[in-house]
PDB file of C-alpha atoms in Angstrom:
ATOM      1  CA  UNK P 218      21.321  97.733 200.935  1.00  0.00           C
ATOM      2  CA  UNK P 219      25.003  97.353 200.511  1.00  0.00           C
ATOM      3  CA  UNK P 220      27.999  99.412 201.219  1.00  0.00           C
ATOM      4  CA  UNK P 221      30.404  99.361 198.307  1.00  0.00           C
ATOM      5  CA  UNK P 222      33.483  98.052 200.454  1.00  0.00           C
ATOM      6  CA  UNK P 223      33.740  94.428 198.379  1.00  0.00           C
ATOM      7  CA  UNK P 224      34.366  91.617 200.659  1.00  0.00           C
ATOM      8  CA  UNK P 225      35.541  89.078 198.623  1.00  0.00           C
ATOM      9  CA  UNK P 226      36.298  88.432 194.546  1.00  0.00           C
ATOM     10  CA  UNK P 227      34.497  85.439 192.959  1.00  0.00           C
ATOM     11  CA  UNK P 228      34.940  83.640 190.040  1.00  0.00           C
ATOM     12  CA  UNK P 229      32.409  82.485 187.996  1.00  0.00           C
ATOM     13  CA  UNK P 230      32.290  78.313 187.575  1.00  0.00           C
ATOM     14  CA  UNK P 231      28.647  78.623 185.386  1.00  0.00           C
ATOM     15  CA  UNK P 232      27.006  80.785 183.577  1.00  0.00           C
ATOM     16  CA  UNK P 233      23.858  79.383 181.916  1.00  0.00           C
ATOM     17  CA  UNK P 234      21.829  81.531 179.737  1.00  0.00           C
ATOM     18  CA  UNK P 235      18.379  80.736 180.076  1.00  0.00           C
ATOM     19  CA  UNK P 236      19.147  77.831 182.218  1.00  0.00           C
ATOM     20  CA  UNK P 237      16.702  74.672 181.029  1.00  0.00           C
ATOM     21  CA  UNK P 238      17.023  73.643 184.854  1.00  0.00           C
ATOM     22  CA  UNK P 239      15.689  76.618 187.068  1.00  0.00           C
ATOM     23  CA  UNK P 240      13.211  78.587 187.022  1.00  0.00           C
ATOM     24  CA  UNK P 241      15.144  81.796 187.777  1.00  0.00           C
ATOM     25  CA  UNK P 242      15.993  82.040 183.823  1.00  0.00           C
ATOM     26  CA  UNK P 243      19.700  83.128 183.403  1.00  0.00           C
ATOM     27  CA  UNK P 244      21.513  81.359 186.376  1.00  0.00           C
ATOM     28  CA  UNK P 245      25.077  82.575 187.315  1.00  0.00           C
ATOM     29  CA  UNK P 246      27.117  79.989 189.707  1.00  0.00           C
ATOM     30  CA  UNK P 247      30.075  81.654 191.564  1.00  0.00           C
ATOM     31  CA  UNK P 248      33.312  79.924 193.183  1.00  0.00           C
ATOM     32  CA  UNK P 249      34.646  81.791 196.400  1.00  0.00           C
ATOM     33  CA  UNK P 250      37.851  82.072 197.692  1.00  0.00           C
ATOM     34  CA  UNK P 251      39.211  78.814 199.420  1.00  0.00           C
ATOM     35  CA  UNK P 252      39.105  81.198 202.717  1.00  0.00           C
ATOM     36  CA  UNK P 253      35.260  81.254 202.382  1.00  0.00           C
ATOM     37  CA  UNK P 254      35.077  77.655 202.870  1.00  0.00           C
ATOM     38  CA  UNK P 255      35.965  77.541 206.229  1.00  0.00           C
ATOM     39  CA  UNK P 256      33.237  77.610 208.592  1.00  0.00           C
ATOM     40  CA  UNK P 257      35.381  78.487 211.965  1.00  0.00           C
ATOM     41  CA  UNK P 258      35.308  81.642 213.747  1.00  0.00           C
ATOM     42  CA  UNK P 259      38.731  82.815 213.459  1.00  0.00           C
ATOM     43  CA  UNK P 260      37.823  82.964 209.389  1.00  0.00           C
ATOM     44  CA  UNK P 261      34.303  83.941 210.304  1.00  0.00           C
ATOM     45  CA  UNK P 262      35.548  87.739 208.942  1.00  0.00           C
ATOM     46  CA  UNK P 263      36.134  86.780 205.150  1.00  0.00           C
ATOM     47  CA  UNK P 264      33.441  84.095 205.279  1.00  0.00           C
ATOM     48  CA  UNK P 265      30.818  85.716 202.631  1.00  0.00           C
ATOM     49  CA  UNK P 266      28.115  82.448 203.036  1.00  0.00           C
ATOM     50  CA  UNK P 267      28.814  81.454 206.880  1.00  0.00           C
ATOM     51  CA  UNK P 268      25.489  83.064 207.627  1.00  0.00           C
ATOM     52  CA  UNK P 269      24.030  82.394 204.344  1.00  0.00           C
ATOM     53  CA  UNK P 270      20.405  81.934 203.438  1.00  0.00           C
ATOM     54  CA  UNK P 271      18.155  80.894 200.503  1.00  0.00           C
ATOM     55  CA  UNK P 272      16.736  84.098 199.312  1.00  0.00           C
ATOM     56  CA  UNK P 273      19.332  86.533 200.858  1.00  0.00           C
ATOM     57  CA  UNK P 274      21.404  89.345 198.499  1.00  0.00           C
ATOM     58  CA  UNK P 275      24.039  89.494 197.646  1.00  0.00           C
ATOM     59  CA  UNK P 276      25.650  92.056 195.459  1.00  0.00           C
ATOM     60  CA  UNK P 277      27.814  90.607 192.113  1.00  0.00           C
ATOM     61  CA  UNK P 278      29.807  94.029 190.689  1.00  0.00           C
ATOM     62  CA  UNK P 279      27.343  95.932 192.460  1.00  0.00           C
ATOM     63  CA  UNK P 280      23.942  94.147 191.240  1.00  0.00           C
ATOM     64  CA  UNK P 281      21.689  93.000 194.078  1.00  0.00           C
ATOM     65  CA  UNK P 282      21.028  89.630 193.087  1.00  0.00           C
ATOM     66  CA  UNK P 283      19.090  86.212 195.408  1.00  0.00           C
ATOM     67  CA  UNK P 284      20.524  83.499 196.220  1.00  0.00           C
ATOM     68  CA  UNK P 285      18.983  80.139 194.998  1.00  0.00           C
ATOM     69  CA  UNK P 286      21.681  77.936 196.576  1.00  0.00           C
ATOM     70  CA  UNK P 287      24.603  77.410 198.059  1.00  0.00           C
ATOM     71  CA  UNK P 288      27.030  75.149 199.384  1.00  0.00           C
ATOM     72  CA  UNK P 289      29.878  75.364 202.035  1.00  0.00           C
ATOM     73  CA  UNK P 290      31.199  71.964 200.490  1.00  0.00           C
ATOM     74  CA  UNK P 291      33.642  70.856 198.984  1.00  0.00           C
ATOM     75  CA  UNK P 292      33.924  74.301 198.129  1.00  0.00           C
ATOM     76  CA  UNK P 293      32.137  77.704 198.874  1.00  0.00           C
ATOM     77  CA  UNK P 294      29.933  78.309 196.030  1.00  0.00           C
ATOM     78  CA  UNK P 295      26.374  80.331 195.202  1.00  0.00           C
ATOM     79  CA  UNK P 296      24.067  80.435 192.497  1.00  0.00           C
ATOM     80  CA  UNK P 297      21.697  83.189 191.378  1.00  0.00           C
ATOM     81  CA  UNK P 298      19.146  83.951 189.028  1.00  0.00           C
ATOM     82  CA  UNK P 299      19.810  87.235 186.749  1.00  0.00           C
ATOM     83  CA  UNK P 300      16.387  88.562 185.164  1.00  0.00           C
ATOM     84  CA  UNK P 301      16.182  89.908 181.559  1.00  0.00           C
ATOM     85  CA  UNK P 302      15.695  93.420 182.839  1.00  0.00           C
ATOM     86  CA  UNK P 303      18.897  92.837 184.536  1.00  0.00           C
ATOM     87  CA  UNK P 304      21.017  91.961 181.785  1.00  0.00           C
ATOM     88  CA  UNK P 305      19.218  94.599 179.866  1.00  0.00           C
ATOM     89  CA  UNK P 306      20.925  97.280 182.075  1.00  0.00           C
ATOM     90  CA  UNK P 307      24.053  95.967 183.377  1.00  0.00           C
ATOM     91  CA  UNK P 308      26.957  94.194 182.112  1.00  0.00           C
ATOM     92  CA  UNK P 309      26.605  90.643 183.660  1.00  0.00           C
ATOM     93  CA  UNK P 310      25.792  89.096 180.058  1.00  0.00           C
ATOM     94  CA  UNK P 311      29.278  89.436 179.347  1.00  0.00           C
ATOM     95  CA  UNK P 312      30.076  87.211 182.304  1.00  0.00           C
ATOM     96  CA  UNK P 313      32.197  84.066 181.835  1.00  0.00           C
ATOM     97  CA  UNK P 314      33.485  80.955 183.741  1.00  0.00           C
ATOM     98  CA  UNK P 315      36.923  82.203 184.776  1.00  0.00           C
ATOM     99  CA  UNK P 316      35.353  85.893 185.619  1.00  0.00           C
ATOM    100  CA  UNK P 317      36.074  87.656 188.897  1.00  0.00           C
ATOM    101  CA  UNK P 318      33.590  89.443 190.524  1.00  0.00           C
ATOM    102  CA  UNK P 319      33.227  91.552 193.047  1.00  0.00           C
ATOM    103  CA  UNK P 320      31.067  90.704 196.382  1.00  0.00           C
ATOM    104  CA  UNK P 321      29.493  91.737 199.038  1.00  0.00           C
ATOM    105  CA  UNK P 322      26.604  90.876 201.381  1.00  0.00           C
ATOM    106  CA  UNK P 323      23.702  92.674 202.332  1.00  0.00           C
ATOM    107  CA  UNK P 324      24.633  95.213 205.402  1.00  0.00           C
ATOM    108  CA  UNK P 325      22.912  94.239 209.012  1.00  0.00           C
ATOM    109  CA  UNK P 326      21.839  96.711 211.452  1.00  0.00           C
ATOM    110  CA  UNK P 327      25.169  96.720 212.944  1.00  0.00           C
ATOM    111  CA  UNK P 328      27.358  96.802 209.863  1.00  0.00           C
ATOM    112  CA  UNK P 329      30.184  99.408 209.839  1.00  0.00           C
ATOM    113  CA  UNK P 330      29.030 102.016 206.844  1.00  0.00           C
ATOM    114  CA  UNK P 331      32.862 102.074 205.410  1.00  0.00           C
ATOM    115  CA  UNK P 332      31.834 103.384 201.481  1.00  0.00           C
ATOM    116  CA  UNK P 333      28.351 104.813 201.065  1.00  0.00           C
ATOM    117  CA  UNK P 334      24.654 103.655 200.298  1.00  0.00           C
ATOM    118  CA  UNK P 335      24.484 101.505 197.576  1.00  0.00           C
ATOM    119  CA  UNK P 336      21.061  99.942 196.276  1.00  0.00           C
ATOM    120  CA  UNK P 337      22.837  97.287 194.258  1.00  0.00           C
ATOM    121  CA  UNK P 338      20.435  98.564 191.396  1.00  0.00           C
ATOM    122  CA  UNK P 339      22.525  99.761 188.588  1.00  0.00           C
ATOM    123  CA  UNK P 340      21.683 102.881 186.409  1.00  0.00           C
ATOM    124  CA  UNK P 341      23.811 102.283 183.826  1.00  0.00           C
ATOM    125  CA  UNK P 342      27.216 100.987 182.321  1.00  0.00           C
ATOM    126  CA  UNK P 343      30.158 102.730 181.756  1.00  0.00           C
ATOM    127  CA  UNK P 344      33.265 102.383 179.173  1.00  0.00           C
ATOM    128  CA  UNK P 345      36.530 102.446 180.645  1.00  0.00           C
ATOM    129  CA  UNK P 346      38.437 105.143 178.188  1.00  0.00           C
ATOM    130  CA  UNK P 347      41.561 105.895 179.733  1.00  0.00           C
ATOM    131  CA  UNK P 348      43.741 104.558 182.491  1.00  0.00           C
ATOM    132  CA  UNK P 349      46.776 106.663 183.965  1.00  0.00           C
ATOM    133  CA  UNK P 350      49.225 105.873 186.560  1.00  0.00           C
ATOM    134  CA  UNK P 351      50.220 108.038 189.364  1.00  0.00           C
ATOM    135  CA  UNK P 352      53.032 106.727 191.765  1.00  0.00           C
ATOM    136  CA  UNK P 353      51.445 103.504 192.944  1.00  0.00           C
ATOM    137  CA  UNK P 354      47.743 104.493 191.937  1.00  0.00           C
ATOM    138  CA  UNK P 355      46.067 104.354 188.896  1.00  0.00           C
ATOM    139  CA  UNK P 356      43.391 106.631 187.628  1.00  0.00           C
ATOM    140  CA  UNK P 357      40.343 105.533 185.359  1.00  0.00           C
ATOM    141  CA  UNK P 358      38.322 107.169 183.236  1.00  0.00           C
ATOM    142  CA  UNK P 359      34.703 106.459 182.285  1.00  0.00           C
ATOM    143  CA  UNK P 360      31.960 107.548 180.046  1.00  0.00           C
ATOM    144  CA  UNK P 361      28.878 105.944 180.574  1.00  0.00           C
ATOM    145  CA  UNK P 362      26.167 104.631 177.841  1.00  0.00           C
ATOM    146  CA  UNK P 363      23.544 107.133 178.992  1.00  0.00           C
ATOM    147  CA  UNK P 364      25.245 110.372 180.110  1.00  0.00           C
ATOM    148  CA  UNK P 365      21.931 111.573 181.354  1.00  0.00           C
ATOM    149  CA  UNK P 366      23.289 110.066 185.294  1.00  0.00           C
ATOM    150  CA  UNK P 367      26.234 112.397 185.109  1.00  0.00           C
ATOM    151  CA  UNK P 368      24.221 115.392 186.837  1.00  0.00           C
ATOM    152  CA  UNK P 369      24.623 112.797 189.727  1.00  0.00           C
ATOM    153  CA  UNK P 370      28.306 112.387 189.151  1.00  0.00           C
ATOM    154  CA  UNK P 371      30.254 115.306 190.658  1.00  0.00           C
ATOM    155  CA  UNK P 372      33.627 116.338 191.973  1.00  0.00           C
ATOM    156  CA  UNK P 373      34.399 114.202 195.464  1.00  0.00           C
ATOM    157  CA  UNK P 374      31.275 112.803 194.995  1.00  0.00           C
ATOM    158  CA  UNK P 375      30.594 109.413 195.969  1.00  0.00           C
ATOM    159  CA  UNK P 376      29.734 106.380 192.711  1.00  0.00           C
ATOM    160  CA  UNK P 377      29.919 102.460 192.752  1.00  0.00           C
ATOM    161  CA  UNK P 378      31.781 101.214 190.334  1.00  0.00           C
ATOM    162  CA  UNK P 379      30.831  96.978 189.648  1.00  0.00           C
ATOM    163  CA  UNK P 380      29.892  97.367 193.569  1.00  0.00           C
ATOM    164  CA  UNK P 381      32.596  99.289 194.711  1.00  0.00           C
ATOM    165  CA  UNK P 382      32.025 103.108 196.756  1.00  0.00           C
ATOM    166  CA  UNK P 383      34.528 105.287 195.010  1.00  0.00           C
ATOM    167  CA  UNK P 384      35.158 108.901 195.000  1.00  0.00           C
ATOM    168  CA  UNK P 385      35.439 110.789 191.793  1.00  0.00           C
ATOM    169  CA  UNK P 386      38.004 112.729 191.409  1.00  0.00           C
ATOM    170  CA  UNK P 387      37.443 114.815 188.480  1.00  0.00           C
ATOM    171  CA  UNK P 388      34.303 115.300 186.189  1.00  0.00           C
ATOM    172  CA  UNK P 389      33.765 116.886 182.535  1.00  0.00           C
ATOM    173  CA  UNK P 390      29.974 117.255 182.070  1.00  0.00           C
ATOM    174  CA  UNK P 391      30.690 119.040 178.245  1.00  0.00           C
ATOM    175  CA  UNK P 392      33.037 115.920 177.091  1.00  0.00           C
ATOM    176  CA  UNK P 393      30.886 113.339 179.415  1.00  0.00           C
ATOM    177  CA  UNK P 394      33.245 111.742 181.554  1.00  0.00           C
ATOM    178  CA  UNK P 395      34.420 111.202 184.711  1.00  0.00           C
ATOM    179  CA  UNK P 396      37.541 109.823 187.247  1.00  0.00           C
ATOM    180  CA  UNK P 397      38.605 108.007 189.405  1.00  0.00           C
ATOM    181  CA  UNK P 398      42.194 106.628 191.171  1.00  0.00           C
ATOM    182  CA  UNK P 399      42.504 103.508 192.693  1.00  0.00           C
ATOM    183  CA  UNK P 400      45.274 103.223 195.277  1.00  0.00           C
ATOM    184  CA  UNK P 401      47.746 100.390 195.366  1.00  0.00           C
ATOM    185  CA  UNK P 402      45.475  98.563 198.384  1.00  0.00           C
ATOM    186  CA  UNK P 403      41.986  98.840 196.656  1.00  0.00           C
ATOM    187  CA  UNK P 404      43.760  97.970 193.457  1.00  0.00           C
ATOM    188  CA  UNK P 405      44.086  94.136 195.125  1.00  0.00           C
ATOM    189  CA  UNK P 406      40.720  94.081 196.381  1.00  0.00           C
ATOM    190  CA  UNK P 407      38.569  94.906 193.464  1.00  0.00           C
ATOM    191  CA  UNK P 408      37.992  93.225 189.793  1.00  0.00           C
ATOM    192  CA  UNK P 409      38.039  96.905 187.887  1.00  0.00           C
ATOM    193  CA  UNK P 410      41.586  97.543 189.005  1.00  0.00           C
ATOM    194  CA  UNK P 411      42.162  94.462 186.255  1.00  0.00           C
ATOM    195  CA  UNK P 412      39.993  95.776 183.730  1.00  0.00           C
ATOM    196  CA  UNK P 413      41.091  97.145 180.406  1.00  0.00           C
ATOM    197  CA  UNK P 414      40.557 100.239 178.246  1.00  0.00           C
ATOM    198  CA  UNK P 415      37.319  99.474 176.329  1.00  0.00           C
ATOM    199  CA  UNK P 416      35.850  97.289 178.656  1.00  0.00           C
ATOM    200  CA  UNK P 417      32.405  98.157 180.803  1.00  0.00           C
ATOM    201  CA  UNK P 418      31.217  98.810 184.481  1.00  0.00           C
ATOM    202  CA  UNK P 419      28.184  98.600 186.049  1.00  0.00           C
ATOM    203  CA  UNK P 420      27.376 101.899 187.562  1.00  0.00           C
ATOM    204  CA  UNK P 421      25.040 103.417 190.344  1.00  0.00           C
ATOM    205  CA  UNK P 422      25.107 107.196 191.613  1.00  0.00           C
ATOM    206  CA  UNK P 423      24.642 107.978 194.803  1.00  0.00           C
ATOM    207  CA  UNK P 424      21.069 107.452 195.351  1.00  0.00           C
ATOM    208  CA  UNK P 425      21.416 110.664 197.746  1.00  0.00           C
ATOM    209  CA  UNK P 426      21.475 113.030 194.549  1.00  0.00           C
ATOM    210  CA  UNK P 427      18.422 111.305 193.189  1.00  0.00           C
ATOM    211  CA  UNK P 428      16.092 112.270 196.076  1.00  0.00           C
ATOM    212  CA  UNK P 429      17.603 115.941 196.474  1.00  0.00           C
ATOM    213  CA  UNK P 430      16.578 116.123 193.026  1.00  0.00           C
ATOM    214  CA  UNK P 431      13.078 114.964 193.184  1.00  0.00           C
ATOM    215  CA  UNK P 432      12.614 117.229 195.936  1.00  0.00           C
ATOM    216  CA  UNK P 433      14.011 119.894 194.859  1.00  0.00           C
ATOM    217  CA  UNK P 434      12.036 119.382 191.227  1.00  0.00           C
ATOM    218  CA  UNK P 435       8.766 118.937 193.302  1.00  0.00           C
ATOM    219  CA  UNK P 436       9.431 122.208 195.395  1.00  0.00           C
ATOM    220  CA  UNK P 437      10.081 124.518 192.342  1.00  0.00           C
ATOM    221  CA  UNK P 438       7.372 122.991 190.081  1.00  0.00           C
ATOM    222  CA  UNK P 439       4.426 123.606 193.326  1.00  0.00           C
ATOM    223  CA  UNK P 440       6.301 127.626 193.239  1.00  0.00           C
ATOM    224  CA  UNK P 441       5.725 127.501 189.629  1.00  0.00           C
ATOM    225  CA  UNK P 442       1.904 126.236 189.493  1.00  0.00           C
ATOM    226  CA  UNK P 443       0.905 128.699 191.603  1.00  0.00           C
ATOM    227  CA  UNK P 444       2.010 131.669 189.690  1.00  0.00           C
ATOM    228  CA  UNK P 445      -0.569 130.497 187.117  1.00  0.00           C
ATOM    229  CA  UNK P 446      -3.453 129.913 189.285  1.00  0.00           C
ATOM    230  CA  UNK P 447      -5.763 131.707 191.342  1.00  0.00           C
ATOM    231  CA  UNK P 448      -3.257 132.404 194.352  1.00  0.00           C
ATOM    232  CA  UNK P 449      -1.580 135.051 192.729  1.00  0.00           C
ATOM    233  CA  UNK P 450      -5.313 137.051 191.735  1.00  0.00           C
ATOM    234  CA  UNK P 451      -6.247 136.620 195.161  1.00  0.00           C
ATOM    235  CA  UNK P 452      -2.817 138.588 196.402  1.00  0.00           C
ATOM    236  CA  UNK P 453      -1.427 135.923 197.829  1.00  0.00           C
ATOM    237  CA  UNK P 454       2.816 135.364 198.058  1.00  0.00           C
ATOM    238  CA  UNK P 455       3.412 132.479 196.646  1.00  0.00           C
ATOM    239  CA  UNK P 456       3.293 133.101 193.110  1.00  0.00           C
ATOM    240  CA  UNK P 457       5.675 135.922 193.551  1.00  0.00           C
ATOM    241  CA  UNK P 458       7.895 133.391 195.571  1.00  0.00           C
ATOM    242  CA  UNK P 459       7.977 130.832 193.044  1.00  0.00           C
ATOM    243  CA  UNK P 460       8.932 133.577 190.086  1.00  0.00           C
ATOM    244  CA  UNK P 461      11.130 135.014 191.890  1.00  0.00           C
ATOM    245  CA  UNK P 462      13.060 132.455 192.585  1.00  0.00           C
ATOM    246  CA  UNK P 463      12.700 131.251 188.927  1.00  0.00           C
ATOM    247  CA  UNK P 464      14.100 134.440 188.122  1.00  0.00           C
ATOM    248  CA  UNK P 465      17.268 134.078 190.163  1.00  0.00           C
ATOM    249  CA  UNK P 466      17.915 130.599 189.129  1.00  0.00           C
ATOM    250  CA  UNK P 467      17.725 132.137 185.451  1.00  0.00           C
ATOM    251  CA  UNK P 468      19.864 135.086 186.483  1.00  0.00           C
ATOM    252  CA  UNK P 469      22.429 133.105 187.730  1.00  0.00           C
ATOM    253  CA  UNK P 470      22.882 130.472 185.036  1.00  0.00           C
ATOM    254  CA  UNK P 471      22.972 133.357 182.486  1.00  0.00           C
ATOM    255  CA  UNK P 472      25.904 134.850 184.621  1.00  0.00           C
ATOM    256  CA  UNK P 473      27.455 132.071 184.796  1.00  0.00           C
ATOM    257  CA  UNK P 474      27.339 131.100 180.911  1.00  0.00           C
ATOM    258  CA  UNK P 475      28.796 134.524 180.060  1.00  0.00           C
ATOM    259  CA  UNK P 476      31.717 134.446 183.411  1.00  0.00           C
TER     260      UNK P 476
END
C-alpha cells in the first residue's frame, strides 16, 4: 500500500529484458539521488533504501514492484524484477537507462496518509493529449487505452498518475478524457510534469470507487433476483423493493437524458 506522495525520482542505470542472469525475468536497476546515499539521520527523511529489505515494495510510476537487491554503495541503487503481466498492462517496457521515475516506499503503520490509497497495481495507461498552462501550473489531459476505468474517474476525484495521488479537475465521459493541473511545486517533484504530448502514464483509480461499485452491483442484483423468485408469490417485500428501486434508477436516467 502506497500513498501517491513520490519521495524521490530515479533514474534508470539497466534495463534488461528478459535478463539471462535472474530469475525474476525482466530486471529494471534504478540509480537514486546522491541524497539517498547517505546513511545518517539528519538525511534519514529523503533516504528511500535506509531501511531497505530484500523482498520489500517499492512503487516505480506507481507499480508495486520487489526488491531483489540493493546497495547503499558507492551509490544508492535497487533492482527489481517486472513480470510479463506487468509490462502487459503498464508502461515500464518503454523504460530506458537515463529514465526518471517516480518512487515511493511502501507506507508503515505510522506513515502520514498525504495523497490517497494507492495499490501500486495499475489499471491501465493513459495518453497524454493536451498540456495547458495556467499562471505557474500546468494542466494535462489524458485519455486512457481502455476508457472502461473512467466511471472511476470523476470531478475532484482522487487518480495516480505513474504513482502520483492527483485530483482531477475536470472529466468528459462522452469525449473520454480527463484533467489534471500540476502546480509549480509538484511540477519539481514528479517525472509526468516532464512528459510530452503523446507520451503514456500508468494509471490506477481510486480503489474506493471499485468496492462502492461491487457493492452497490451486489445489492441491486440480490433486489433484482428476488422479484423473479418465489419471494414475491409468497407476498413478501422484497421483490417490490428491488423493482421499485429499479424503476427509479430508470426514471431518473431517462430524466436526465431528456434535461
Amino acid at each position: 500500500m502506497f500513498t501517491g506522495v513520490v519521495e524521490e525520482i530515479g533514474e534508470v542505470t539497466t534495463y534488461t529484458p528478459n535478463d539471462p542472469l535472474s530469475k525474476n525475468g525482466t530486471t529494471l536497476t534504478i540509480t537514486l539521488p546522491s541524497s539517498s546515499s547517505s546513511s545518517s539521520s539528519s538525511s534519514s527523511s529523503s533516504a528511500l533504501l535506509s531501511d531497505c529489505h530484500l523482498g520489500d515494495s517499492i512503487a516505480v510510476n506507481g507499480v508495486c514492484l520487489t526488491v531483489t537487491s540493493f546497495t547503499l554503495t558507492p551509490s544508492a541503487s535497487f533492482t527489481v524484477g517486472i513480470a510479463p503481466e506487468t509490462l502487459r498492462l503498464t508502461n515500464l517496457g518503454s523504460l530506458r537507462p537515463q529514465s526518471r521515475v517516480n518512487l515511493e516506499r511502501a507506507v508503515r503503520a505510522d506513515t502520514r496518509m498525504g495523497g490517497h490509497f494507492v495499490q501500486g497495481h495499475v489499471d491501465t495507461v493513459a495518453e497524454i493529449i493536451q498540456i495547458t498552462p495556467d499562471g505557474e501550473a500546468l494542466t494535462f489531459r489524458f485519455r486512457p487505452k481502455n476508457k472502461e476505468v473512467l466511471r472511476y474517474v470523476v470531478y475532484k476525484g482522487f487518480i495516480a498518475l505513474d504513482g502520483t495521488s492527483l485530483t482531477v479537475t475536470a472529466v468528459n465521459d462522452d469525449e473520454g478524457w480527463w484533467e489534471v493541473m500540476l502546480i509549480a511545486y509538484t511540477q519539481e517533484r514528479v517525472v509526468v510534469a516532464g512528459k510530452k504530448v503523446g507520451e503514456t502514464v500508468n494509471v490506477e483509480v481510486d480503489m474506493t470507487a471499485k468496492y462502492v461499485e461491487k457493492s452497490l452491483r451486489g445489492y441491486l442484483e440480490g433486489l433484482l433476483g428476488s422479484t423473479t423468485s418465489g419471494a414475491e408469490e409468497q407476498g413478501g417485500s422484497e421483490g417490490k423493493k428491488g423493482r421499485g428501486l429499479l424503476e427509479k434508477i430508470v426514471e431518473g436516467i431517462v430524466k436526465q437524458g431528456f434535461s
